[in-house]
Short mmCIF file of C-alpha atoms in Angstrom, two decimals:
data_model
loop_
_atom_site.label_atom_id
_atom_site.label_comp_id
_atom_site.label_asym_id
_atom_site.label_seq_id
_atom_site.Cartn_x
_atom_site.Cartn_y
_atom_site.Cartn_z
CA THR A 211 2.84 19.36 -6.23
CA GLY A 212 0.93 20.12 -9.39
CA PHE A 213 -1.22 17.02 -8.92
CA GLY A 214 -3.53 18.44 -6.30
CA THR A 215 -3.63 19.20 -2.61
CA VAL A 216 -0.52 18.19 -0.69
CA VAL A 217 -1.36 15.51 1.87
CA THR A 218 1.08 14.26 4.49
CA MET A 219 0.76 10.49 4.78
CA PRO A 220 2.47 8.75 7.71
CA SER A 221 4.50 5.77 6.61
CA TYR A 222 5.35 2.64 8.56
CA ARG A 223 7.66 0.00 7.09
CA ARG A 224 7.11 -3.44 8.58
CA PRO A 225 8.20 -6.92 7.60
CA LEU A 226 5.31 -8.77 5.95
CA ALA A 227 5.41 -11.30 8.78
CA ALA A 228 4.68 -8.48 11.24
CA VAL A 229 1.60 -7.57 9.20
CA PHE A 230 0.18 -11.01 8.47
CA ASN A 231 1.14 -13.24 11.42
CA PRO A 232 -0.91 -11.34 14.05
CA LEU A 233 -3.97 -11.69 11.82
CA VAL A 234 -3.42 -15.41 11.36
CA ASP A 235 -2.64 -15.87 15.06
CA ALA A 236 -5.96 -14.16 15.92
CA GLY A 237 -7.85 -16.64 13.73
CA PHE A 238 -8.33 -14.48 10.65
CA ILE A 239 -8.10 -15.87 7.13
CA LEU A 240 -6.48 -13.71 4.48
CA ASP A 241 -9.08 -13.05 1.83
CA ARG A 242 -7.29 -10.55 -0.40
CA VAL A 243 -3.99 -8.66 -0.58
CA LEU A 244 -3.62 -5.68 -2.91
CA GLU A 245 -0.70 -3.40 -3.69
CA PRO A 246 -2.34 -0.43 -5.43
CA ARG A 247 -0.32 1.34 -8.10
CA PRO A 248 -0.41 5.06 -8.83
CA VAL A 249 -2.88 6.38 -11.38
CA GLU A 250 -1.50 7.29 -14.80
CA ALA A 251 -2.22 11.00 -14.22
CA PHE A 252 0.38 10.99 -11.42
CA ARG A 253 3.18 10.22 -13.91
CA ALA A 254 3.09 13.73 -15.42
CA SER A 255 3.39 15.54 -12.08
CA GLU A 256 5.95 13.32 -10.34
CA PRO A 257 7.58 10.95 -12.85
CA GLU A 258 10.37 9.71 -10.54
CA THR A 259 7.97 8.94 -7.71
CA TYR A 260 5.57 7.33 -10.17
CA GLU A 261 8.30 5.00 -11.47
CA ARG A 262 9.40 4.09 -7.94
CA LEU A 263 5.84 3.32 -6.85
CA MET A 264 5.36 1.14 -9.92
CA ARG A 265 8.31 -0.98 -8.70
CA GLN A 266 7.86 -0.63 -4.94
CA PRO A 267 4.21 -0.18 -3.97
CA GLY A 268 3.62 2.47 -1.35
CA PHE A 269 0.46 0.88 0.04
CA LEU A 270 -0.58 -2.58 1.15
CA CYS A 271 -4.29 -3.32 1.46
CA VAL A 272 -5.28 -6.45 3.35
CA ARG A 273 -8.74 -7.92 3.71
CA ALA A 274 -8.95 -10.60 6.38
CA VAL A 275 -12.06 -12.38 7.60
CA LYS A 276 -12.78 -14.28 10.76
CA PRO A 277 -14.72 -17.47 10.06
#
């Protein structure tokens, strides 16, 4: 790709309710939700993908804790 080693990343689209409700139902408390954006260096190698990921994050990171 010009950016580095090609890595195949499986992708699973889920409604947010399908991600969060099982955590809440199991007694977890959401502590943090992050939607990481691509690093600036990625823009030069894949500008279209970079722009899309800036609008539609490709990753969702959730930290949940059980009190």
